[in-house]
Coordinates of C-alpha atoms in Angstrom, one line a residue:
X1 CA 31.1 -22.0 -3.2
X2 CA 28.3 -20.1 -1.7
X3 CA 24.8 -21.4 -2.5
X4 CA 21.5 -20.1 -1.1
X5 CA 19.6 -22.9 0.5
X6 CA 16.3 -24.1 -0.8
X7 CA 14.8 -24.9 2.6
X8 CA 11.0 -24.7 2.8
X9 CA 10.8 -20.9 2.4
X10 CA 13.6 -20.4 0.1
X11 CA 12.2 -22.9 -2.2
X12 CA 8.8 -21.2 -2.2
X13 CA 10.2 -18.0 -3.4
X14 CA 12.6 -19.7 -5.8
X15 CA 9.5 -21.0 -7.4
X16 CA 8.8 -17.4 -8.6
X17 CA 12.1 -17.5 -10.6
X18 CA 12.1 -21.1 -11.8
X19 CA 11.7 -23.9 -9.3
X20 CA 13.4 -27.0 -10.7
X21 CA 14.8 -29.9 -8.8
X22 CA 17.3 -32.6 -9.4
X23 CA 15.7 -36.0 -10.3
X24 CA 15.9 -38.4 -7.3
X25 CA 18.7 -41.0 -7.4
X26 CA 18.1 -44.8 -7.4
X27 CA 19.5 -44.7 -3.9
X28 CA 17.3 -41.9 -2.6
X29 CA 16.0 -44.0 0.2
X30 CA 19.5 -44.2 1.6
X31 CA 20.3 -40.5 1.6
X32 CA 20.7 -38.6 4.9
X33 CA 18.5 -35.5 5.6
X34 CA 21.5 -33.2 4.9
X35 CA 22.1 -35.0 1.5
X36 CA 18.4 -34.7 0.5
X37 CA 18.3 -31.0 1.4
X38 CA 21.6 -30.5 -0.5
X39 CA 19.9 -32.0 -3.6
X40 CA 17.0 -29.6 -3.2
X41 CA 19.6 -26.8 -2.8
X42 CA 21.5 -27.8 -5.9
X43 CA 18.4 -27.7 -8.2
X44 CA 18.7 -26.3 -11.7
X45 CA 16.8 -23.0 -11.9
X46 CA 17.1 -22.2 -15.5
X47 CA 19.3 -19.5 -17.2
X48 CA 16.4 -17.0 -17.4
X49 CA 12.8 -16.9 -16.3
X50 CA 9.7 -14.7 -16.3
X51 CA 6.4 -14.9 -14.5
X52 CA 3.4 -12.9 -13.7
X53 CA 1.9 -13.5 -10.2
X54 CA -1.0 -12.4 -8.1
X55 CA -0.2 -11.8 -4.2
X56 CA -3.2 -11.8 -2.0
X57 CA -2.9 -10.6 1.6
X58 CA -5.5 -11.8 4.0
X59 CA -6.0 -10.5 7.5
X60 CA -7.5 -12.3 10.5
X61 CA -11.0 -11.1 9.5
X62 CA -10.5 -12.6 6.0
X63 CA -10.3 -9.2 4.3
X64 CA -8.2 -9.3 1.2
X65 CA -5.7 -7.0 -0.5
X66 CA -4.5 -8.1 -4.0
X67 CA -1.1 -7.2 -5.5
X68 CA -0.1 -7.9 -9.0
X69 CA 3.6 -8.7 -9.7
X70 CA 6.0 -9.3 -12.8
X71 CA 9.1 -11.3 -12.0
X72 CA 12.3 -11.8 -13.8
X73 CA 15.3 -14.1 -13.1
X74 CA 18.6 -14.7 -14.5
X75 CA 21.6 -17.1 -13.6
X76 CA 24.8 -16.0 -15.3
X77 CA 28.5 -16.4 -14.5
X78 CA 28.9 -16.0 -10.8
X79 CA 25.6 -14.4 -9.8
X80 CA 21.9 -15.2 -9.6
X81 CA 19.7 -12.0 -10.3
X82 CA 16.1 -11.5 -9.6
X83 CA 13.8 -8.6 -9.7
X84 CA 10.1 -8.0 -8.9
X85 CA 7.9 -5.2 -10.0
X86 CA 4.6 -4.4 -8.5
X87 CA 2.2 -3.3 -11.2
X88 CA -1.1 -2.9 -9.4
X89 CA -2.9 -1.4 -7.3
X90 CA -2.1 2.2 -7.4
X91 CA -0.7 2.4 -3.8
X92 CA 2.1 -0.1 -4.6
X93 CA 2.5 0.4 -8.4
X94 CA 6.0 1.1 -9.4
X95 CA 7.5 -0.5 -6.3
X96 CA 10.4 -2.8 -7.2
X97 CA 12.6 -5.2 -5.3
X98 CA 16.0 -6.7 -6.6
X99 CA 18.5 -9.1 -5.3
X100 CA 22.0 -10.4 -6.5
X101 CA 23.1 -13.7 -5.0
X102 CA 26.8 -13.9 -5.5
X103 CA 28.5 -17.2 -5.8
X104 CA 31.6 -16.0 -4.0
X105 CA 31.1 -16.7 -0.3
X106 CA 33.3 -13.7 0.6
X107 CA 31.0 -11.3 -1.3
X108 CA 28.0 -9.9 0.4
X109 CA 24.7 -10.4 -1.4
X110 CA 23.1 -7.2 -2.6
X111 CA 19.3 -6.3 -2.2
X112 CA 17.5 -3.1 -3.1
X113 CA 13.9 -1.9 -2.5
X114 CA 12.6 1.1 -4.6
X115 CA 9.6 2.9 -3.2
X116 CA 8.1 5.4 -5.7
X117 CA 6.4 7.6 -3.1
X118 CA 9.9 8.4 -1.7
X119 CA 11.6 8.2 -5.2
X120 CA 14.4 6.5 -3.4
X121 CA 16.2 3.2 -3.6
X122 CA 16.9 1.6 -0.3
X123 CA 19.5 -1.2 0.3
X124 CA 18.3 -4.0 2.5
X125 CA 21.0 -4.9 5.1
X126 CA 21.4 -8.6 6.0
X127 CA 20.2 -7.7 9.6
X128 CA 17.0 -6.6 8.2
X129 CA 16.1 -9.7 6.3
X130 CA 13.8 -11.2 8.9
X131 CA 11.3 -8.3 8.3
X132 CA 8.1 -8.7 6.3
X133 CA 8.3 -8.3 2.5
X134 CA 5.7 -5.7 1.4
X135 CA 3.3 -6.5 4.2
X136 CA 3.1 -10.2 3.3
X137 CA 3.8 -13.3 5.4
X138 CA 7.0 -13.8 3.3
X139 CA 10.0 -12.3 4.8
X140 CA 13.1 -10.9 2.9
X141 CA 14.9 -14.1 4.2
X142 CA 12.2 -16.1 2.4
X143 CA 12.9 -14.1 -0.9
X144 CA 16.7 -14.0 -0.7
X145 CA 17.3 -17.5 0.6
X146 CA 19.7 -18.7 3.3
X147 CA 23.1 -20.4 3.2
X148 CA 22.8 -24.2 3.2
X149 CA 25.8 -24.7 5.6
X150 CA 24.2 -22.4 8.2
X151 CA 21.7 -25.2 9.2
X152 CA 21.9 -28.8 10.6
X153 CA 19.3 -31.2 9.1
X154 CA 17.7 -34.1 10.9
X155 CA 15.3 -36.8 9.5
X156 CA 12.2 -36.8 11.6
X157 CA 10.2 -39.3 9.5
X158 CA 11.4 -41.4 6.5
X159 CA 7.9 -41.5 5.1
X160 CA 4.7 -39.5 5.4
X161 CA 2.0 -38.9 2.7
X162 CA 1.0 -35.4 1.6
X163 CA -1.8 -35.2 -0.9
X164 CA -1.2 -38.7 -2.1
X165 CA 2.6 -38.4 -2.4
X166 CA 5.3 -39.9 -0.3
X167 CA 7.6 -37.4 1.5
X168 CA 10.5 -37.2 3.8
X169 CA 10.0 -35.0 6.9
X170 CA 13.2 -33.1 7.7
X171 CA 14.1 -30.6 10.5
X172 CA 16.3 -27.7 9.7
X173 CA 18.0 -26.0 12.7
X174 CA 20.1 -22.9 12.7
X175 CA 23.7 -23.6 13.9
X176 CA 24.0 -20.4 15.9
X177 CA 22.2 -17.3 17.3
X178 CA 23.6 -15.1 14.5
X179 CA 21.7 -17.4 11.9
X180 CA 18.5 -17.1 14.0
X181 CA 18.8 -13.3 14.3
X182 CA 19.4 -12.9 10.6
X183 CA 16.4 -15.2 9.5
X184 CA 14.2 -14.7 12.2
X185 CA 13.5 -18.4 12.4
X186 CA 14.5 -20.9 15.1
X187 CA 13.4 -24.2 13.3
X188 CA 11.8 -25.4 10.1
X189 CA 10.1 -28.7 9.5
X190 CA 9.9 -29.5 5.8
X191 CA 7.9 -32.2 3.9
X192 CA 10.0 -33.1 0.7
X193 CA 8.3 -35.0 -2.0
X194 CA 10.5 -38.0 -2.9
X195 CA 9.6 -38.2 -6.6
X196 CA 10.6 -34.6 -7.5
X197 CA 12.4 -33.3 -4.4
X198 CA 10.1 -30.4 -3.9
X199 CA 9.2 -29.0 -0.5
X200 CA 5.4 -29.1 -0.5
X201 CA 4.6 -28.3 3.1
X202 CA 6.4 -26.6 6.0
X203 CA 6.1 -25.5 9.6
X204 CA 8.3 -22.6 10.8
X205 CA 8.9 -21.5 14.3
X206 CA 9.5 -17.8 14.4
X207 CA 11.6 -16.1 17.0
X208 CA 9.7 -12.9 17.3
X209 CA 6.5 -13.2 19.2
X210 CA 6.9 -16.9 19.2
X211 CA 4.8 -17.2 16.1
X212 CA 4.5 -20.1 13.8
X213 CA 4.2 -20.1 10.1
X214 CA 2.6 -22.7 7.9
X215 CA 3.7 -23.1 4.3
X216 CA 2.3 -25.1 1.4
X217 CA 3.1 -25.4 -2.3
X218 CA 0.5 -26.8 -4.6
X219 CA -0.6 -27.0 -8.3
X220 CA 2.7 -28.5 -9.3
X221 CA 3.3 -28.6 -13.0
X222 CA 6.2 -29.2 -15.4
X223 CA 6.7 -26.0 -17.5
X224 CA 9.5 -26.2 -20.2
X225 CA 10.7 -29.2 -18.3
X226 CA 10.9 -27.4 -15.0
X227 CA 8.8 -28.5 -12.1
X228 CA 6.9 -25.3 -10.9
X229 CA 4.8 -24.7 -7.9
X230 CA 2.0 -22.4 -9.2
X231 CA 0.4 -21.7 -5.8
X232 CA 2.2 -20.9 -2.6
X233 CA 0.6 -20.2 0.8
X234 CA 2.0 -18.9 4.0
X235 CA 0.0 -18.5 7.1
X236 CA 1.2 -16.8 10.2
X237 CA -0.2 -17.8 13.6
X238 CA 0.2 -16.9 17.2
X239 CA -1.2 -18.9 20.1
X240 CA -2.8 -21.3 17.5
X241 CA -4.8 -18.4 15.9
X242 CA -4.3 -17.1 12.4
X243 CA -3.0 -13.6 12.4
X244 CA -2.4 -13.2 8.7
X245 CA -2.1 -15.2 5.4
X246 CA -0.5 -14.6 2.0
X247 CA -1.3 -16.6 -1.2
X248 CA 0.9 -16.3 -4.2
X249 CA -0.5 -17.6 -7.6
X250 CA 2.1 -17.7 -10.4
X251 CA 1.0 -17.5 -14.0
X252 CA 2.5 -17.2 -17.6
X253 CA 5.9 -18.6 -16.5
X254 CA 8.5 -19.0 -19.2
X255 CA 12.0 -20.5 -18.9
X256 CA 15.1 -19.9 -20.8
X257 CA 13.5 -17.6 -23.3
X258 CA 15.8 -14.7 -22.6
X259 CA 15.6 -11.6 -20.4
X260 CA 17.0 -8.2 -21.1
X261 CA 20.0 -7.7 -18.8
X262 CA 19.1 -4.0 -18.5
X263 CA 16.2 -4.9 -16.3
X264 CA 18.5 -6.0 -13.5
X265 CA 19.6 -2.4 -12.8
X266 CA 18.6 0.3 -10.3
X267 CA 17.7 2.5 -13.2
X268 CA 15.2 -0.1 -14.5
X269 CA 13.7 -0.3 -10.9
X270 CA 13.2 3.5 -10.8
X271 CA 11.9 3.5 -14.4
X272 CA 9.5 0.6 -14.0
X273 CA 7.8 -1.5 -16.6

């Protein structure tokens, strides 16, 4: 069965659509790095979800651009569906992004981007997933996820504190060049909170330009019984200097309260909210 991995970046975007992790087992201290990341990967994400969000883009001179989003998710039968609508400002209003993550490993996942200025829906090829999502520091790979079996996992540290919480530090390494080319990442270091199995911090080595990304998830809260990261930050650096940053603040999250199936269609993308 194919399952998109919730490594550091995958988890951060999964938070948009319902970030929920399995409870740690009594033998958690004996788990290997791969077993820990598999538990993160196998989290329950709710049958449906809805969130509003504010995405702030920050350049190297600390100038900001703000985007408002509405996000919907649904897990049903053999597919996980997600759609994001940009609602403001005017230059991105009406833009929509949708992804279908199929359980069947032989079935290619589907992703679409609608740009109202072109009045055209564009399919995003898997070879394009390393590119920036709407000018942010999150890539299409971050949004769509990666396949858990494509990586090897190594325990770097059994214990390290992050904001007063004990974490494992785990290295995720792509198994081959094809995975590197698809994701754009050569290695990821993840800090996984032991109590709730959420990745709260990450350092990612980027192939292109030898950049380094720094990820953090904060303002963790249980909503409808689901642990949710309400603030997500990604900073891109080059030669130890900040190039750009993105901050995503998630609000008004609701789980398992139903979502109209019609919203997960290309017609709905074009029609907008």
